[in-house]
Tab-separated table of C-alpha atoms and ligand atoms in Angstrom:
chain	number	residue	atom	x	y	z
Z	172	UNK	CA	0.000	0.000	0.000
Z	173	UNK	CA	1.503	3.064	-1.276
Z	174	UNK	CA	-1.024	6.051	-1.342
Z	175	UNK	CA	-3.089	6.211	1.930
Z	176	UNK	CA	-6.054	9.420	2.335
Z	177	UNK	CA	-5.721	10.758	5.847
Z	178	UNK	CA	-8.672	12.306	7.229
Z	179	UNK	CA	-7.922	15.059	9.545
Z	180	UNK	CA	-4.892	14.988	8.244
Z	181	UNK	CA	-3.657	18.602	9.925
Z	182	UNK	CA	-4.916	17.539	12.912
Z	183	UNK	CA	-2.868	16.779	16.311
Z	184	UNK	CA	-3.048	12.795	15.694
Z	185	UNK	CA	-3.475	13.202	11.920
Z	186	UNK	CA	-0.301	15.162	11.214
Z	187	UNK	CA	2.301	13.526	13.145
Z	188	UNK	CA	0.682	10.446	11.672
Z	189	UNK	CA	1.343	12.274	7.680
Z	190	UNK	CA	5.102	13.040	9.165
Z	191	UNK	CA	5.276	9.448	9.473
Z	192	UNK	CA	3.697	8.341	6.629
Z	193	UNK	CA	5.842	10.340	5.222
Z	194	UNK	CA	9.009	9.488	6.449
Z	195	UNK	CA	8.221	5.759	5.338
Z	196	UNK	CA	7.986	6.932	2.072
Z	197	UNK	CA	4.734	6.831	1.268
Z	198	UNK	CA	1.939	9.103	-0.935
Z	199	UNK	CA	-0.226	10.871	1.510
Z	200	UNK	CA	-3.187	12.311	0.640
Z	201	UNK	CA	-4.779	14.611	3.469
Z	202	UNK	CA	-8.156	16.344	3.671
Z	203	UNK	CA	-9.128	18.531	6.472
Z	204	UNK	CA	-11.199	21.185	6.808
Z	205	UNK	CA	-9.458	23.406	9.168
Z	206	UNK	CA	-12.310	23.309	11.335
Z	207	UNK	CA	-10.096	21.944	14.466
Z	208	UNK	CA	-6.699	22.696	12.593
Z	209	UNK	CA	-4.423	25.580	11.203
Z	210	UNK	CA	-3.606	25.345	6.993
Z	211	UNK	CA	0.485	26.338	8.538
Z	212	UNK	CA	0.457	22.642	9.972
Z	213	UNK	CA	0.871	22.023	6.195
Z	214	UNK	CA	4.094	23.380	5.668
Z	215	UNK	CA	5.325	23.051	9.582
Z	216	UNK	CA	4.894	19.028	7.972
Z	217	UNK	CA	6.519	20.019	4.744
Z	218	UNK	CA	9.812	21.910	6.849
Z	219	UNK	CA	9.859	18.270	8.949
Z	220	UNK	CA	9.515	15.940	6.151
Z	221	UNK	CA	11.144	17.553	3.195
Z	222	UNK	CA	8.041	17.084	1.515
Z	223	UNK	CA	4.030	17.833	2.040
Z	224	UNK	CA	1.069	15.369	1.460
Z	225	UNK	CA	-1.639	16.260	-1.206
Z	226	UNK	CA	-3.975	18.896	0.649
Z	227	UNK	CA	-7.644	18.882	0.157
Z	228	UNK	CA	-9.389	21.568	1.869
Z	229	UNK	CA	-12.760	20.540	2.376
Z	230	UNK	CA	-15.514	18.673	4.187
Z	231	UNK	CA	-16.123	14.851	4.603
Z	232	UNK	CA	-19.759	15.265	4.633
Z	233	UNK	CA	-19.205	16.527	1.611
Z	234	UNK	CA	-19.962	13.377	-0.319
Z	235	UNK	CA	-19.451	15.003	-4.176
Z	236	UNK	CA	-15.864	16.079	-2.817
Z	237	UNK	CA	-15.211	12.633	-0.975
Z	238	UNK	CA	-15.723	10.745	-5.225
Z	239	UNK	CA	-13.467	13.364	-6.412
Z	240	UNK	CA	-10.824	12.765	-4.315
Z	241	UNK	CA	-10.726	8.926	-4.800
Z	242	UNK	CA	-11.656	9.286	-8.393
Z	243	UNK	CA	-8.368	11.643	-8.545
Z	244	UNK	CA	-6.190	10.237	-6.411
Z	245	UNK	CA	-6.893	6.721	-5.890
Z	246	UNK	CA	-5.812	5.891	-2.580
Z	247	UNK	CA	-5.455	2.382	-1.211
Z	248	UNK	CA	-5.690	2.473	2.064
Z	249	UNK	CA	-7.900	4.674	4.588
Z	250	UNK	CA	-7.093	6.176	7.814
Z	251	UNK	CA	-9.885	8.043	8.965
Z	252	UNK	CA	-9.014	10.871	12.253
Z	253	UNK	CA	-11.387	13.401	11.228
Z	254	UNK	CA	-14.201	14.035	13.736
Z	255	UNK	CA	-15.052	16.342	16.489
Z	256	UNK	CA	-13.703	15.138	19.940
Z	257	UNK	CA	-14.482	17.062	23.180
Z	258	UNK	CA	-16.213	15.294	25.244
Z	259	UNK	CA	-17.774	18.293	27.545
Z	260	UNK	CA	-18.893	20.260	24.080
Z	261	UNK	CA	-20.362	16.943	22.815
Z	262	UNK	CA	-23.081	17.033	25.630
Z	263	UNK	CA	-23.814	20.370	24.979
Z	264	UNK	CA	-24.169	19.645	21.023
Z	265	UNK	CA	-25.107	16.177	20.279
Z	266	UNK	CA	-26.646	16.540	17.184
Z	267	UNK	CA	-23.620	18.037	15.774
Z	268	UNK	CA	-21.144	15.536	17.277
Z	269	UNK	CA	-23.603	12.486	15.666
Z	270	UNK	CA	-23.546	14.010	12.379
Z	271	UNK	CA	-20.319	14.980	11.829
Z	272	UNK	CA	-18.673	11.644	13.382
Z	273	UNK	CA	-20.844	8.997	12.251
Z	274	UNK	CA	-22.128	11.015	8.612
Z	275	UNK	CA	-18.711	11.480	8.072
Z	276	UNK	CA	-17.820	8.120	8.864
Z	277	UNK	CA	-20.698	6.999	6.706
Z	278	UNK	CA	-20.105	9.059	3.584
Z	279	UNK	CA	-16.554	7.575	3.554
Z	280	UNK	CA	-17.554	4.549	3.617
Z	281	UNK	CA	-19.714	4.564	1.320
Z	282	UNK	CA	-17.272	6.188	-1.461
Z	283	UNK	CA	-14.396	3.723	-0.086
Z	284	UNK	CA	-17.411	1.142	-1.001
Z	285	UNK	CA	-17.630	2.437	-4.580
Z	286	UNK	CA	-14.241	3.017	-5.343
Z	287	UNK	CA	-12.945	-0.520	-3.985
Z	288	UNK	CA	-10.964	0.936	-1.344
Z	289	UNK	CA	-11.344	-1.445	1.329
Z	290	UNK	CA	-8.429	-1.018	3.537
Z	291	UNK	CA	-9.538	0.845	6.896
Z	292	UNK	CA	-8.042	2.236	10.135
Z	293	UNK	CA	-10.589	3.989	12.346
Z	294	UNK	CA	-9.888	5.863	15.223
Z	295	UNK	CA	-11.597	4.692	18.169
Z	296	UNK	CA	-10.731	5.738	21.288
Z	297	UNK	CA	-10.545	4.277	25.325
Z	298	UNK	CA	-13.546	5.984	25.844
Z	299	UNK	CA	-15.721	2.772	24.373
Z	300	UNK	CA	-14.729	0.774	27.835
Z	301	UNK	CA	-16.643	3.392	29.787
Z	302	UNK	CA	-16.413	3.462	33.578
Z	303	UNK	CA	-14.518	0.116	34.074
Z	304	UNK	CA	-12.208	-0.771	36.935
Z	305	UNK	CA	-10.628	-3.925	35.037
Z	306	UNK	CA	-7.597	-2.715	34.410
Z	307	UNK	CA	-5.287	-3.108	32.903
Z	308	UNK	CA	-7.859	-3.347	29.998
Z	309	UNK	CA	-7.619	-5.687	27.017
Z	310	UNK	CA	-9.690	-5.451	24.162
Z	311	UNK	CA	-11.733	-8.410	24.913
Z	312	UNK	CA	-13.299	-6.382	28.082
Z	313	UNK	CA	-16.749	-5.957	26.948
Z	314	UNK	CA	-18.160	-2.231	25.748
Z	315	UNK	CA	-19.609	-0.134	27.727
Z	316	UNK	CA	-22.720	2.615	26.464
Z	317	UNK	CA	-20.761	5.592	26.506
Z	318	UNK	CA	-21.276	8.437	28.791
Z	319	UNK	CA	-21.349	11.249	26.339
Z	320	UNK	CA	-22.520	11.724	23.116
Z	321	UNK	CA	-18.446	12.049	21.466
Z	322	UNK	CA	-18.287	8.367	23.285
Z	323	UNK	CA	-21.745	7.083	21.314
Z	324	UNK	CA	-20.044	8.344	17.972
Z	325	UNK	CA	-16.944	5.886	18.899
Z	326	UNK	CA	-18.923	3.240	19.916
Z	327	UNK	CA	-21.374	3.378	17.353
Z	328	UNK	CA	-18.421	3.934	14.886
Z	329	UNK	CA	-17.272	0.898	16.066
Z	330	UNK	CA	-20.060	-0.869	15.563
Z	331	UNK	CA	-21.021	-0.175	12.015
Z	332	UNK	CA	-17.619	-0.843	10.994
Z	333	UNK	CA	-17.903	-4.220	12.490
Z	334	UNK	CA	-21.274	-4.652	10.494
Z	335	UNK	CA	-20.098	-3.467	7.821
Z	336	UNK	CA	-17.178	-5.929	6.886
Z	337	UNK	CA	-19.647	-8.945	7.961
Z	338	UNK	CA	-21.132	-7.776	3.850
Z	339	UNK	CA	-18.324	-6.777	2.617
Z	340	UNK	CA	-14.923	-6.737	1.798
Z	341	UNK	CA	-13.633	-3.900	4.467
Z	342	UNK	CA	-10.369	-5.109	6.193
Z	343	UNK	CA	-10.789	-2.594	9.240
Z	344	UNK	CA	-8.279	-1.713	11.919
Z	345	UNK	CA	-10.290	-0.358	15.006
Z	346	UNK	CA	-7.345	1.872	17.187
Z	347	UNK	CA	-8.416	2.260	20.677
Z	348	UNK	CA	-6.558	5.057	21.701
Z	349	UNK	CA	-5.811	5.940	25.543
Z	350	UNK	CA	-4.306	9.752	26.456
Z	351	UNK	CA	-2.261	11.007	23.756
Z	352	UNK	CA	-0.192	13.796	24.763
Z	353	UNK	CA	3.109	15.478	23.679
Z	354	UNK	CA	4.009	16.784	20.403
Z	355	UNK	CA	6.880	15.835	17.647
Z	356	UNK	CA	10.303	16.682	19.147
Z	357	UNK	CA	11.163	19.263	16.370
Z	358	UNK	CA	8.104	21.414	18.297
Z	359	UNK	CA	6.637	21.800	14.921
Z	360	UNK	CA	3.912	20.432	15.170
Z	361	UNK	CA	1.650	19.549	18.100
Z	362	UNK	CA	-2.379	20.018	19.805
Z	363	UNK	CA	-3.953	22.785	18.893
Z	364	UNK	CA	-6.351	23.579	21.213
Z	365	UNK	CA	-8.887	26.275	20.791
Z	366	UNK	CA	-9.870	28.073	23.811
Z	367	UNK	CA	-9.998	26.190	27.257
Z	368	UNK	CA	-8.617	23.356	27.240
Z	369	UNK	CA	-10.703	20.620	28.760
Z	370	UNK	CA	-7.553	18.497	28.773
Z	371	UNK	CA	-5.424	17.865	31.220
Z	372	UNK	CA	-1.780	18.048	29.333
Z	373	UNK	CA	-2.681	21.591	27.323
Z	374	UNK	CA	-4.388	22.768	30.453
Z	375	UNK	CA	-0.524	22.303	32.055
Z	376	UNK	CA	1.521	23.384	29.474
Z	377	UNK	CA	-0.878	26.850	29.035
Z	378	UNK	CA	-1.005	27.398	32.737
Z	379	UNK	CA	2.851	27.407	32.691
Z	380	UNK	CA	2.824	29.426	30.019
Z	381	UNK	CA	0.781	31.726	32.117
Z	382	UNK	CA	-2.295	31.729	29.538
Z	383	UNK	CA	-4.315	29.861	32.125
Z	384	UNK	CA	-4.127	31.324	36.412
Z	385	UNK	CA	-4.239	27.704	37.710
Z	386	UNK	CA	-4.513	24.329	37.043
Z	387	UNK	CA	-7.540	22.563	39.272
Z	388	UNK	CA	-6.538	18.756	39.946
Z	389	UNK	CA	-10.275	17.770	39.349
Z	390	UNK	CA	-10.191	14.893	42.903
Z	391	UNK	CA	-7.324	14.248	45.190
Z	392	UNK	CA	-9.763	11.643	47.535
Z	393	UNK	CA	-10.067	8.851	44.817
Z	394	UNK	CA	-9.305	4.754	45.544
Z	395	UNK	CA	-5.780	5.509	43.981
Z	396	UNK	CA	-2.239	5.664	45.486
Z	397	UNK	CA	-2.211	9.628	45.474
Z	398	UNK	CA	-5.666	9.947	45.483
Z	399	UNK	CA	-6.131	11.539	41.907
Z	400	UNK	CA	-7.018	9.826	39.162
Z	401	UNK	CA	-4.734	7.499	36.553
Z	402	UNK	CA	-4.734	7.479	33.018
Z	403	UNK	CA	-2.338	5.925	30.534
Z	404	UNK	CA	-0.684	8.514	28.727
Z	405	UNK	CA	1.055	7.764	25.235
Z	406	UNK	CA	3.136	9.664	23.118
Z	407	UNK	CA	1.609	11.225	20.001
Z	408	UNK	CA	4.713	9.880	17.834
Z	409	UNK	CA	4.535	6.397	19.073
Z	410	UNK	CA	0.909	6.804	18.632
Z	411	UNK	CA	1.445	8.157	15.045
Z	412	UNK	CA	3.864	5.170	14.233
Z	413	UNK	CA	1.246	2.466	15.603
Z	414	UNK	CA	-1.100	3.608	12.374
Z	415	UNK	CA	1.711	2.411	9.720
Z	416	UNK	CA	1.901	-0.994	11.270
Z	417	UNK	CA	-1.883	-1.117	11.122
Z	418	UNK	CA	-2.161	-0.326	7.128
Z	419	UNK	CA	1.046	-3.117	6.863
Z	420	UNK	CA	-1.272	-5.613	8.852
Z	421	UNK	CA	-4.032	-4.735	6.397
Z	422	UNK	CA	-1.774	-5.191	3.503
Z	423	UNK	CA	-0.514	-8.106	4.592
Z	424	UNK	CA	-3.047	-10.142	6.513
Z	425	UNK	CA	-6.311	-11.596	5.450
Z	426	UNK	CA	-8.838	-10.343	7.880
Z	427	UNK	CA	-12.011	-8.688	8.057
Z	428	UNK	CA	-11.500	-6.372	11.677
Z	429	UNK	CA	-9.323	-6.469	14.252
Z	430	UNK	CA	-9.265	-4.413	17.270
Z	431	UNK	CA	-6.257	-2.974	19.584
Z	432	UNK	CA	-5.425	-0.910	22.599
Z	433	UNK	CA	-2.801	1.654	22.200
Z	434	UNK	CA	-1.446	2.956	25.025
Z	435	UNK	CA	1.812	2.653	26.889
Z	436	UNK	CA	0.339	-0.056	29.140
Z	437	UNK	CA	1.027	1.849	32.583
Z	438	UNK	CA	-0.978	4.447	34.260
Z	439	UNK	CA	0.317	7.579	35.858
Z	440	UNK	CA	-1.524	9.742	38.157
Z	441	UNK	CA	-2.425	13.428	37.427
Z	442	UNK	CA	-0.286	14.600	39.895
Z	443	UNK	CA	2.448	12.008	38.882
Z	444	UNK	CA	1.979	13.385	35.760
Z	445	UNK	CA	1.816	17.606	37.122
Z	446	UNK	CA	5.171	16.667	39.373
Z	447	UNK	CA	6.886	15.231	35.938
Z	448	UNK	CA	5.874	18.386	34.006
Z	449	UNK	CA	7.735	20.226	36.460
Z	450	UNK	CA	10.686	18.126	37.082
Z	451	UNK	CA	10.979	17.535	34.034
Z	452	UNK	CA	10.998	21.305	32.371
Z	453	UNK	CA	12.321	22.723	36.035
Z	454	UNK	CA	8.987	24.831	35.859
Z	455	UNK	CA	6.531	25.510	39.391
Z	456	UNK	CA	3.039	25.106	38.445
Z	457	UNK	CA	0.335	26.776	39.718
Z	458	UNK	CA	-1.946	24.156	40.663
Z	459	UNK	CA	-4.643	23.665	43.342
Z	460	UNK	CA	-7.167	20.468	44.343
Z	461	UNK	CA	-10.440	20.934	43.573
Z	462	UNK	CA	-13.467	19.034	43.306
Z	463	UNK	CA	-14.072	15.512	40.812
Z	464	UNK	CA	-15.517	16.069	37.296
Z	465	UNK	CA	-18.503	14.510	36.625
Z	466	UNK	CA	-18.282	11.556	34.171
Z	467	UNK	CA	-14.445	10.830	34.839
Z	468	UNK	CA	-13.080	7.381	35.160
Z	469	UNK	CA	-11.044	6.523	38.389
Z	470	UNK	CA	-8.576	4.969	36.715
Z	471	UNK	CA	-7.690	2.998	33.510
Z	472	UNK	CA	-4.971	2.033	31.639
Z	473	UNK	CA	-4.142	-0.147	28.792
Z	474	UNK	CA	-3.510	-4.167	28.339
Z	475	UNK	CA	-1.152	-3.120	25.303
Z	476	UNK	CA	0.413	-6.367	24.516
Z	477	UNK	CA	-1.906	-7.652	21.575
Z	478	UNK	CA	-0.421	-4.547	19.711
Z	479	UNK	CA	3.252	-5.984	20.849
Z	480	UNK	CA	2.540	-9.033	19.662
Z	481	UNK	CA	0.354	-9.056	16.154
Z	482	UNK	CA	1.526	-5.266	15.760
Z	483	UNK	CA	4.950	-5.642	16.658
Z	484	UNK	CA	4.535	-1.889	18.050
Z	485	UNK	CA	5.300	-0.772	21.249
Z	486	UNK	CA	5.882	2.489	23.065
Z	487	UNK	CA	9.023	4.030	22.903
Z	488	UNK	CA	8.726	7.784	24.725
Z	489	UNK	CA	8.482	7.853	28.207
Z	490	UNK	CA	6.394	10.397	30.387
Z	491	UNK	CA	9.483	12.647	30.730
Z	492	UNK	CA	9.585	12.982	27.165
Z	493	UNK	CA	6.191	13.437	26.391
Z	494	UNK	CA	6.472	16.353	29.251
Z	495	UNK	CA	9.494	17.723	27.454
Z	496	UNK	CA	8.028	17.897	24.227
Z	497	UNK	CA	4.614	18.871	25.068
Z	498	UNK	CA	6.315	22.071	27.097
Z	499	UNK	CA	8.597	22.973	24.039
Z	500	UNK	CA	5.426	22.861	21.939
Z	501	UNK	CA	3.891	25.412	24.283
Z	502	UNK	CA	6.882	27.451	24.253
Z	503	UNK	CA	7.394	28.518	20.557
Z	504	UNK	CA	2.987	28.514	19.913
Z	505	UNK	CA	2.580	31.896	18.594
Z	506	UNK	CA	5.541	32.313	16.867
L	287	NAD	P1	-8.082	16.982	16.048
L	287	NAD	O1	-9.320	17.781	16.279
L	287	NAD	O2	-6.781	17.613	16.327
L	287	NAD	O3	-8.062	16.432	14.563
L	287	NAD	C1	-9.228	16.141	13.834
L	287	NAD	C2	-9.100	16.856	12.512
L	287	NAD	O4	-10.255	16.545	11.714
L	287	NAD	C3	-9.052	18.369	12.652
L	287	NAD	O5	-7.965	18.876	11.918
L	287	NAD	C4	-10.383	18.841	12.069
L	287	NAD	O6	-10.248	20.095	11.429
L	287	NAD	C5	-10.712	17.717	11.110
L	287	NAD	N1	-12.132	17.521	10.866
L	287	NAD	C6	-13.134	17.396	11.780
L	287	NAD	N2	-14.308	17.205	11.159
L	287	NAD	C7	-14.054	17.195	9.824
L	287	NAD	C8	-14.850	17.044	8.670
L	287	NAD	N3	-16.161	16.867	8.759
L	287	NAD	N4	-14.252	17.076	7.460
L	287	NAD	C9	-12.910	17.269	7.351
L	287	NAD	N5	-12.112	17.434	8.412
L	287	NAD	C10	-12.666	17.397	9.636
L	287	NAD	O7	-8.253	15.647	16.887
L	287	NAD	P2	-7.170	14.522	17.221
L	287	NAD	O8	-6.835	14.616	18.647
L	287	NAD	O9	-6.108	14.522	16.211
L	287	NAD	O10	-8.085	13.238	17.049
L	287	NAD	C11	-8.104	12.487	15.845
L	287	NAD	C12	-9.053	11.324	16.004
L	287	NAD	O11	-8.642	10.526	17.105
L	287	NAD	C13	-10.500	11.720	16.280
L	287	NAD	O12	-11.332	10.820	15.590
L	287	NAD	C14	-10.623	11.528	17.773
L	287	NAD	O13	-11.945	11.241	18.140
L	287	NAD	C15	-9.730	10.328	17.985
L	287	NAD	N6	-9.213	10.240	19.352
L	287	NAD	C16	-8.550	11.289	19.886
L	287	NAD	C17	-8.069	11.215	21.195
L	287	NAD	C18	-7.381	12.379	21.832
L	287	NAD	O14	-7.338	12.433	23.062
L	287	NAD	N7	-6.835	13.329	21.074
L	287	NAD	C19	-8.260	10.030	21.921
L	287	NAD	C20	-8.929	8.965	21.329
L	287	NAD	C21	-9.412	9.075	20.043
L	288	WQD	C1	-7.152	13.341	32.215
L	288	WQD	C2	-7.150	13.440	33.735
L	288	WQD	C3	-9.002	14.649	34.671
L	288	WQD	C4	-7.994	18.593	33.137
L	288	WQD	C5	-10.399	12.233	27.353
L	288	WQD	C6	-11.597	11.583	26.728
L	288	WQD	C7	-11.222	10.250	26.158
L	288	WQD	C8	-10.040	10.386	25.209
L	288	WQD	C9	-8.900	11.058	25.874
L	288	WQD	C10	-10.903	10.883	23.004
L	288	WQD	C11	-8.544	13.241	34.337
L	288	WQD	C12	-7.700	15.345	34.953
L	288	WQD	C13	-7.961	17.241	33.408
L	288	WQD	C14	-7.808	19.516	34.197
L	288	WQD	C15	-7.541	17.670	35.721
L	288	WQD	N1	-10.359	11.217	24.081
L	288	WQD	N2	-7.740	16.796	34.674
L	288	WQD	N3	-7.586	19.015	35.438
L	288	WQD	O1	-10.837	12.524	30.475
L	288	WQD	O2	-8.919	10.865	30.566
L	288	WQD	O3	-9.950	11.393	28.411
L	288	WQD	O4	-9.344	12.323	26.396
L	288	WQD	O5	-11.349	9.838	22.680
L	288	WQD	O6	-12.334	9.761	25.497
L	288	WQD	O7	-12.612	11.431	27.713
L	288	WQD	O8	-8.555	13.091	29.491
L	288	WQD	O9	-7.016	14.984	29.614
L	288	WQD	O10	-9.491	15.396	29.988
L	288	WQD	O11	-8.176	14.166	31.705
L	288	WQD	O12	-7.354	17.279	36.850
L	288	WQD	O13	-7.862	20.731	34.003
L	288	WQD	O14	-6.750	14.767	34.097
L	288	WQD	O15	-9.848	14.718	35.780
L	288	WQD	O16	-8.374	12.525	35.520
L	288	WQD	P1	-9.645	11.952	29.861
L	288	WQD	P2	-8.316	14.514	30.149
């Protein structure tokens, strides 16, 4: 598989997944439309790689646009980011997170479908587990119904995909991803996020960078060692790189879906994570306890090892780094 359409393709995951894609040598085509994303990620890629994907600026929904990009680029394989993804706005505006997730999701399926393009990696997310406390979580550990309406559009995602190749020839690659935080080490590219961040790693970096007053802990009296809660936190680029060994399984495996965790397999605590920042970057934080969100997991982290083992992927970057590089992202936004 040579020429692979990225969807989302500027986005946080999406473009340090193109700088990979790149770097392997590979034809990227990339559509976004800028609605979560800046158009200077494209050449911030093209200063990193040497070169730049394809750029289509437009809209998945649109499904006119969708033909004419297959039709003129034939792509062979699919990986699809693009979708809205805050959680807290997503219960505010359901409507709009259900339409533009699973439409989207829809409509490229359904030109995939008609152009023959059957190779698929779909980003799903943690989130589809809901409020377990079986961790560390493999991906046999049944689904949960989601707790917000950006957690229905994974789940239901899911779940038409896994229809979907019971009719026809679809190889998909479902990606559950756990935190992803940091940002490629050349601190070109890295999350954009607009306005508040809701979380936790942009909140910190923003706070330091004195955008933000304070940083609230949301719970310091949970069942955990520190009392705050545990996530497992993976590094964008090792992220990124897990996505090319999913289109290689796809090219070479016969299979109709396949599922896996990716995450770094260990859980840190928020304030493990807030005392790393610091440590790491030799920066005080201003930071208080406050009180628990509503909806957040006590802790969860990721049975990784089916990625090891049919993947041959693992993590690579460890918290310090993705502390390091998340910080020097911060540092040089603006410029
Ligand atoms: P992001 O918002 O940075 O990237 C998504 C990109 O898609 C943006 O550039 C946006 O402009 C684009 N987009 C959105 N709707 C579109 C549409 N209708 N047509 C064209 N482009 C559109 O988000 P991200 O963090 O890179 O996430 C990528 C994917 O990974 C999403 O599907 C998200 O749900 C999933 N995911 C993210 C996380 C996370 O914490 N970041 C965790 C698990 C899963
Ligand atoms: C992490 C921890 C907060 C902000 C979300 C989605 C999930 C997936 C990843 C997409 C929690 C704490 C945060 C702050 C804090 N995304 N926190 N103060 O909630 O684990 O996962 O992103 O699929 O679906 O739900 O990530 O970064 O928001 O929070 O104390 O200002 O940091 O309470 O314990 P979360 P997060």
């Amino acid at each position: 598989m040579n020429k692979i359409l990225v969807t989302g393709g500027l986005g946080y995951i999406g473009s340090h997944t193109v700088v990979e894609l790149l770097e392997q040598g590979k034809e990227v085509i990339a559509i976004d439309n800028l609605n979560n994303s800046d158009i200077r990620v494209l050449s911030r890629i093209e200063q990193i790689c040497g070169r730049k994907p394809i750029f289509i600026e437009g809209d998945i929904l649109d499904k006119d646009l969708l033909r004419k990009v297959f039709d003129e680029h034939k792509p062979e394989g699919i990986i699809h980011f693009a979708a809205y993804k805050a959680v807290g706005e997503s219960t505010e505006k359901p409507v709009m997170y259900y339409e533009n997730n699973l439409s989207g999701l829809i409509n490229l399926i359904g030109v995939a479908e008609e152009f023959e393009v059957y190779n698929f990696v779909f980003s799903s997310s943690c989130t589809v587990y809901g409020d377990t406390s079986n961790s560390p979580i493999g991906e046999d550990e049944p689904l949960q119904l989601a707790i917000s309406p950006y957690g229905t559009t994974k789940l239901l995602g899911e779940k038409i995909l896994q229809d979907l190749v019971n009719f026809k020839p679809f190889k998909v690659v479902n990606l559950r991803y756990f935190n992803p935080v940091g940002a490629h080490p050349s601190a070109l590219i890295g999350e954009l996020p607009l306005g508040v961040p809701s979380n936790l790693v942009p909140y910190i970096t923003q706070t330091a960078a004195g955008i933000r007053e304070q940083l609230v802990i949301f719970g310091n009296d949970y069942n955990t060692p520190d009392g705050t809660n545990i996530r497992d936190f993976i590094h964008v680029v090792d992220l990124a790189k897990a996505h090319i060994k999913a289109l290689d399984y796809a090219a070479n495996n016969d299979f109709k879906l396949e599922y896996f965790n990716l995450g770094a397999g260990k859980g840190h605590s928020v304030l493990e994570v807030v005392k790393c920042f610091e440590r790491v970057n030799d920066v005080k934080l201003n930071y208080r306890f406050g009180e628990r969100r509503a909806g957040d997991v006590v802790q969860i982290w990721a049975d990784a090892s089916k990625a090891d083992r049919v993947l041959d992927w693992r993590t690579e970057l460890s918290l310090e780094t993705m502390m390091e590089s998340a910080w020097k992202w911060q540092q040089q936004l603006g410029d």
